[in-house]
Amino acid sequence: MLPILAVTGLAKEARLAAGPGVIAIGAGGNPQRLRALLDDRKTPGCRAVVSIGIAGGLDPDLVPGDVVIASRIVTQDCNFKADLAIAEAVLARLAVMGAQVRIAAIAGVETAVLTVADKLALRGRTEASVVDMESHVAAAFAQAHGLPFAAIRVVCDPAARAIPAFAAQALKPNGEPDILAVLSAVLRDPRQIGPLVHLARDSGRAFATLKRSRGLLGAGLGIP
């Protein structure tokens, strides 16, 4: 049986996603780089494509650690339907968690959504619950190859919390955090320390849920 292709942004997400029956790739939060990586695959080499990782909250009811399973992916120009059977199978496996788990729309964007105002505007345009920078690329790849698609995203920053501007450039191409870039930004503007602490706390909650979710999904990410 062919494996599942797990599409991620951060190296930590890829490490969590990988396992029996799963091949994980990531592109450091860069949609163009991700497209190139996917295009370089001579054949899909998988039986389904799953976008998995953390995401920014758009629905004000969601808090860090809540889980959104995609019903569809919404971009500025396109709508991609997720596989409902897969979404329901994933929901059944994750329903035992204390965190809120729901099936809802996910917004896909080319650049990071950093401000509360921009999150609110994106929510108004798309009615999406969360936003990330990989799901729309993964969905387009799956559609092009006639493969089932799913997305599993854990809320990191809630809708009412802005992300420090430097965070968008604080990743290396391989998806690992660029610690020097973070330290340089804080040294230039110590006022960033508070938002950075909030982001670290939110990220910790999100990754704790992502790790637990991965364990519950099991081999092949629980894809039937």
mmCIF file of C-alpha atoms in Angstrom:
data_model
loop_
_atom_site.group_PDB
_atom_site.id
_atom_site.type_symbol
_atom_site.label_atom_id
_atom_site.label_comp_id
_atom_site.label_asym_id
_atom_site.label_seq_id
_atom_site.Cartn_x
_atom_site.Cartn_y
_atom_site.Cartn_z
ATOM 1 C CA MET A 1 0.000 0.000 0.000
ATOM 2 C CA LEU A 2 1.280 3.453 -0.886
ATOM 3 C CA PRO A 3 1.993 5.860 2.005
ATOM 4 C CA ILE A 4 0.223 9.071 2.964
ATOM 5 C CA LEU A 5 1.998 12.288 1.959
ATOM 6 C CA ALA A 6 1.981 14.673 4.943
ATOM 7 C CA VAL A 7 2.537 18.301 3.939
ATOM 8 C CA THR A 8 3.873 20.627 6.632
ATOM 9 C CA GLY A 9 5.506 24.015 7.070
ATOM 10 C CA LEU A 10 7.724 23.621 10.127
ATOM 11 C CA ALA A 11 10.409 20.989 10.600
ATOM 12 C CA LYS A 12 8.876 20.117 13.976
ATOM 13 C CA GLU A 13 5.543 19.437 12.276
ATOM 14 C CA ALA A 14 7.243 17.156 9.751
ATOM 15 C CA ARG A 15 8.991 15.191 12.491
ATOM 16 C CA LEU A 16 5.701 14.662 14.314
ATOM 17 C CA ALA A 17 3.821 13.701 11.157
ATOM 18 C CA ALA A 18 6.355 11.162 9.872
ATOM 19 C CA GLY A 19 5.966 7.533 10.850
ATOM 20 C CA PRO A 20 4.701 4.178 9.616
ATOM 21 C CA GLY A 21 2.805 4.682 6.382
ATOM 22 C CA VAL A 22 3.570 8.410 6.241
ATOM 23 C CA ILE A 23 6.105 10.426 4.245
ATOM 24 C CA ALA A 24 6.419 14.025 5.473
ATOM 25 C CA ILE A 25 7.696 17.044 3.558
ATOM 26 C CA GLY A 26 7.935 20.710 4.515
ATOM 27 C CA ALA A 27 9.144 23.968 3.054
ATOM 28 C CA GLY A 28 9.705 26.358 5.940
ATOM 29 C CA GLY A 29 6.429 28.238 5.603
ATOM 30 C CA ASN A 30 7.134 29.174 1.972
ATOM 31 C CA PRO A 31 4.295 28.243 -0.426
ATOM 32 C CA GLN A 32 6.428 28.763 -3.546
ATOM 33 C CA ARG A 33 9.146 26.486 -2.210
ATOM 34 C CA LEU A 34 6.511 23.921 -1.282
ATOM 35 C CA ARG A 35 5.100 23.961 -4.814
ATOM 36 C CA ALA A 36 8.580 23.382 -6.197
ATOM 37 C CA LEU A 37 9.148 20.441 -3.838
ATOM 38 C CA LEU A 38 5.860 18.865 -4.861
ATOM 39 C CA ASP A 39 6.475 19.519 -8.558
ATOM 40 C CA ASP A 40 9.838 17.765 -8.258
ATOM 41 C CA ARG A 41 8.068 14.507 -7.422
ATOM 42 C CA LYS A 42 8.085 12.489 -10.651
ATOM 43 C CA THR A 43 5.001 10.643 -9.429
ATOM 44 C CA PRO A 44 2.827 11.445 -6.406
ATOM 45 C CA GLY A 45 3.964 8.219 -4.710
ATOM 46 C CA CYS A 46 1.114 8.355 -2.214
ATOM 47 C CA ARG A 47 -2.520 7.323 -1.808
ATOM 48 C CA ALA A 48 -3.676 10.561 -0.166
ATOM 49 C CA VAL A 49 -2.357 14.014 0.719
ATOM 50 C CA VAL A 50 -2.765 15.444 4.229
ATOM 51 C CA SER A 51 -1.823 18.955 5.336
ATOM 52 C CA ILE A 52 -0.966 18.743 9.028
ATOM 53 C CA GLY A 53 0.447 21.170 11.567
ATOM 54 C CA ILE A 54 -0.424 24.338 13.448
ATOM 55 C CA ALA A 55 -2.457 27.287 12.192
ATOM 56 C CA GLY A 56 -3.580 30.787 13.019
ATOM 57 C CA GLY A 57 -7.028 31.174 14.536
ATOM 58 C CA LEU A 58 -9.707 33.144 12.686
ATOM 59 C CA ASP A 59 -12.822 32.014 14.551
ATOM 60 C CA PRO A 60 -12.891 33.927 17.861
ATOM 61 C CA ASP A 61 -14.370 30.875 19.623
ATOM 62 C CA LEU A 62 -11.201 28.843 19.058
ATOM 63 C CA VAL A 63 -8.314 28.794 21.541
ATOM 64 C CA PRO A 64 -4.750 27.443 21.302
ATOM 65 C CA GLY A 65 -4.859 23.660 21.138
ATOM 66 C CA ASP A 66 -8.242 23.386 19.411
ATOM 67 C CA VAL A 67 -8.277 21.248 16.261
ATOM 68 C CA VAL A 68 -9.795 22.000 12.863
ATOM 69 C CA ILE A 69 -10.245 19.267 10.268
ATOM 70 C CA ALA A 70 -10.846 20.758 6.839
ATOM 71 C CA SER A 71 -14.210 20.625 5.118
ATOM 72 C CA ARG A 72 -12.699 22.747 2.358
ATOM 73 C CA ILE A 73 -9.735 24.993 1.653
ATOM 74 C CA VAL A 74 -10.513 28.568 0.645
ATOM 75 C CA THR A 75 -8.097 30.880 -1.160
ATOM 76 C CA GLN A 76 -8.497 34.245 -2.830
ATOM 77 C CA ASP A 77 -9.288 32.534 -6.136
ATOM 78 C CA CYS A 78 -10.133 28.883 -5.453
ATOM 79 C CA ASN A 79 -12.119 26.464 -3.342
ATOM 80 C CA PHE A 80 -10.818 22.932 -2.758
ATOM 81 C CA LYS A 81 -13.093 20.315 -1.225
ATOM 82 C CA ALA A 82 -11.597 17.991 1.362
ATOM 83 C CA ASP A 83 -12.477 14.295 1.435
ATOM 84 C CA LEU A 84 -15.466 14.042 3.791
ATOM 85 C CA ALA A 85 -14.945 10.345 4.585
ATOM 86 C CA ILE A 86 -11.378 11.038 5.693
ATOM 87 C CA ALA A 87 -12.455 14.095 7.696
ATOM 88 C CA GLU A 88 -15.066 12.076 9.562
ATOM 89 C CA ALA A 89 -12.618 9.216 10.204
ATOM 90 C CA VAL A 90 -10.081 11.666 11.650
ATOM 91 C CA LEU A 91 -12.782 13.356 13.741
ATOM 92 C CA ALA A 92 -13.795 9.993 15.204
ATOM 93 C CA ARG A 93 -10.217 9.267 16.269
ATOM 94 C CA LEU A 94 -9.625 12.706 17.791
ATOM 95 C CA ALA A 95 -13.001 13.123 19.497
ATOM 96 C CA VAL A 96 -11.637 11.574 22.708
ATOM 97 C CA MET A 97 -9.389 14.595 23.303
ATOM 98 C CA GLY A 98 -10.332 17.310 25.737
ATOM 99 C CA ALA A 99 -9.599 19.943 23.117
ATOM 100 C CA GLN A 100 -12.368 21.161 20.847
ATOM 101 C CA VAL A 101 -12.276 19.299 17.514
ATOM 102 C CA ARG A 102 -14.414 20.391 14.579
ATOM 103 C CA ILE A 103 -14.764 20.067 10.818
ATOM 104 C CA ALA A 104 -14.662 23.515 9.209
ATOM 105 C CA ALA A 105 -13.179 25.590 6.406
ATOM 106 C CA ILE A 106 -9.473 26.468 6.370
ATOM 107 C CA ALA A 107 -8.065 29.518 4.582
ATOM 108 C CA GLY A 108 -4.883 29.141 2.549
ATOM 109 C CA VAL A 109 -2.649 32.187 2.061
ATOM 110 C CA GLU A 110 0.622 33.079 0.362
ATOM 111 C CA THR A 111 1.868 35.447 3.068
ATOM 112 C CA ALA A 112 1.535 35.276 6.835
ATOM 113 C CA VAL A 113 -1.545 36.886 8.412
ATOM 114 C CA LEU A 114 -0.066 38.762 11.363
ATOM 115 C CA THR A 115 -2.492 41.385 12.643
ATOM 116 C CA VAL A 116 -5.833 41.012 14.386
ATOM 117 C CA ALA A 117 -7.425 43.284 11.770
ATOM 118 C CA ASP A 118 -6.140 41.121 8.913
ATOM 119 C CA LYS A 119 -7.403 37.975 10.636
ATOM 120 C CA LEU A 120 -10.831 39.561 11.055
ATOM 121 C CA ALA A 121 -10.915 40.601 7.405
ATOM 122 C CA LEU A 122 -9.880 37.135 6.208
ATOM 123 C CA ARG A 123 -12.542 35.554 8.396
ATOM 124 C CA GLY A 124 -15.124 37.866 6.853
ATOM 125 C CA ARG A 125 -14.092 37.028 3.281
ATOM 126 C CA THR A 126 -13.755 33.265 3.695
ATOM 127 C CA GLU A 127 -15.759 32.204 6.780
ATOM 128 C CA ALA A 128 -12.740 29.998 7.544
ATOM 129 C CA SER A 129 -11.950 28.940 11.102
ATOM 130 C CA VAL A 130 -8.144 28.911 10.768
ATOM 131 C CA VAL A 131 -5.454 29.923 8.297
ATOM 132 C CA ASP A 132 -2.184 28.371 7.159
ATOM 133 C CA MET A 133 0.289 28.620 4.280
ATOM 134 C CA GLU A 134 0.438 25.000 3.129
ATOM 135 C CA SER A 135 -3.058 23.528 2.881
ATOM 136 C CA HIS A 136 -4.022 25.250 -0.380
ATOM 137 C CA VAL A 137 -0.786 24.110 -2.025
ATOM 138 C CA ALA A 138 -1.296 20.550 -0.814
ATOM 139 C CA ALA A 139 -4.941 20.579 -1.940
ATOM 140 C CA ALA A 140 -4.006 21.786 -5.427
ATOM 141 C CA PHE A 141 -1.388 19.022 -5.710
ATOM 142 C CA ALA A 142 -3.911 16.397 -4.619
ATOM 143 C CA GLN A 143 -6.518 17.683 -7.070
ATOM 144 C CA ALA A 144 -4.033 17.700 -9.946
ATOM 145 C CA HIS A 145 -3.251 14.032 -9.324
ATOM 146 C CA GLY A 146 -6.759 12.861 -8.484
ATOM 147 C CA LEU A 147 -5.862 12.018 -4.884
ATOM 148 C CA PRO A 148 -7.963 12.313 -1.713
ATOM 149 C CA PHE A 149 -7.069 15.354 0.390
ATOM 150 C CA ALA A 150 -7.428 16.185 4.068
ATOM 151 C CA ALA A 151 -6.101 18.844 6.423
ATOM 152 C CA ILE A 152 -5.628 18.635 10.188
ATOM 153 C CA ARG A 153 -4.619 21.895 11.823
ATOM 154 C CA VAL A 154 -4.206 22.871 15.480
ATOM 155 C CA VAL A 155 -4.826 26.463 16.549
ATOM 156 C CA CYS A 156 -1.682 28.274 17.698
ATOM 157 C CA ASP A 157 -2.324 32.027 17.852
ATOM 158 C CA PRO A 158 -6.004 32.841 18.531
ATOM 159 C CA ALA A 159 -7.966 35.304 16.423
ATOM 160 C CA ALA A 160 -7.574 38.110 18.959
ATOM 161 C CA ARG A 161 -3.776 37.799 19.175
ATOM 162 C CA ALA A 162 -1.361 39.431 16.725
ATOM 163 C CA ILE A 163 1.864 37.724 15.682
ATOM 164 C CA PRO A 164 5.163 39.655 15.970
ATOM 165 C CA ALA A 165 6.136 40.848 12.496
ATOM 166 C CA PHE A 166 9.593 39.289 12.724
ATOM 167 C CA ALA A 167 8.052 35.844 13.210
ATOM 168 C CA ALA A 168 7.306 35.634 9.483
ATOM 169 C CA GLN A 169 11.056 35.713 8.776
ATOM 170 C CA ALA A 170 12.124 33.594 11.742
ATOM 171 C CA LEU A 171 12.290 30.301 9.855
ATOM 172 C CA LYS A 172 15.125 28.719 7.933
ATOM 173 C CA PRO A 173 14.325 27.173 4.512
ATOM 174 C CA ASN A 174 14.264 23.718 6.115
ATOM 175 C CA GLY A 175 11.548 24.797 8.554
ATOM 176 C CA GLU A 176 13.772 25.002 11.624
ATOM 177 C CA PRO A 177 13.497 28.167 13.753
ATOM 178 C CA ASP A 178 16.092 30.844 13.037
ATOM 179 C CA ILE A 179 17.136 31.615 16.607
ATOM 180 C CA LEU A 180 19.600 34.315 15.557
ATOM 181 C CA ALA A 181 16.877 36.150 13.639
ATOM 182 C CA VAL A 182 14.612 36.044 16.695
ATOM 183 C CA LEU A 183 17.338 37.297 19.037
ATOM 184 C CA SER A 184 18.286 40.073 16.620
ATOM 185 C CA ALA A 185 14.668 41.228 16.403
ATOM 186 C CA VAL A 186 14.332 41.298 20.196
ATOM 187 C CA LEU A 187 17.582 43.217 20.587
ATOM 188 C CA ARG A 188 16.393 45.793 18.063
ATOM 189 C CA ASP A 189 13.032 46.161 19.794
ATOM 190 C CA PRO A 190 12.749 44.784 23.357
ATOM 191 C CA ARG A 191 8.999 45.485 23.229
ATOM 192 C CA GLN A 192 8.753 42.286 21.177
ATOM 193 C CA ILE A 193 9.555 40.179 24.249
ATOM 194 C CA GLY A 194 5.946 40.192 25.502
ATOM 195 C CA PRO A 195 4.396 39.091 22.184
ATOM 196 C CA LEU A 196 7.163 36.516 21.798
ATOM 197 C CA VAL A 197 6.323 35.013 25.202
ATOM 198 C CA HIS A 198 2.637 34.799 24.218
ATOM 199 C CA LEU A 199 3.580 33.135 20.931
ATOM 200 C CA ALA A 200 5.825 30.624 22.683
ATOM 201 C CA ARG A 201 3.049 29.747 25.138
ATOM 202 C CA ASP A 202 0.461 29.368 22.363
ATOM 203 C CA SER A 203 2.875 27.307 20.294
ATOM 204 C CA GLY A 204 3.572 25.006 23.229
ATOM 205 C CA ARG A 205 -0.140 24.294 23.658
ATOM 206 C CA ALA A 206 -0.624 23.757 19.940
ATOM 207 C CA PHE A 207 2.275 21.339 19.610
ATOM 208 C CA ALA A 208 1.194 19.403 22.694
ATOM 209 C CA THR A 209 -2.187 18.831 21.039
ATOM 210 C CA LEU A 210 -0.574 18.057 17.680
ATOM 211 C CA LYS A 211 1.627 15.421 19.309
ATOM 212 C CA ARG A 212 -1.334 13.831 21.069
ATOM 213 C CA SER A 213 -3.386 13.945 17.874
ATOM 214 C CA ARG A 214 -0.607 12.236 15.955
ATOM 215 C CA GLY A 215 -0.515 9.431 18.506
ATOM 216 C CA LEU A 216 -4.279 8.938 18.274
ATOM 217 C CA LEU A 217 -4.240 8.889 14.478
ATOM 218 C CA GLY A 218 -1.640 6.120 14.358
ATOM 219 C CA ALA A 219 -0.183 4.495 11.240
ATOM 220 C CA GLY A 220 -1.024 6.238 8.000
ATOM 221 C CA LEU A 221 -2.546 9.148 9.961
ATOM 222 C CA GLY A 222 -5.650 7.021 10.412
ATOM 223 C CA ILE A 223 -6.594 7.405 6.749
ATOM 224 C CA PRO A 224 -8.936 4.554 5.722
#
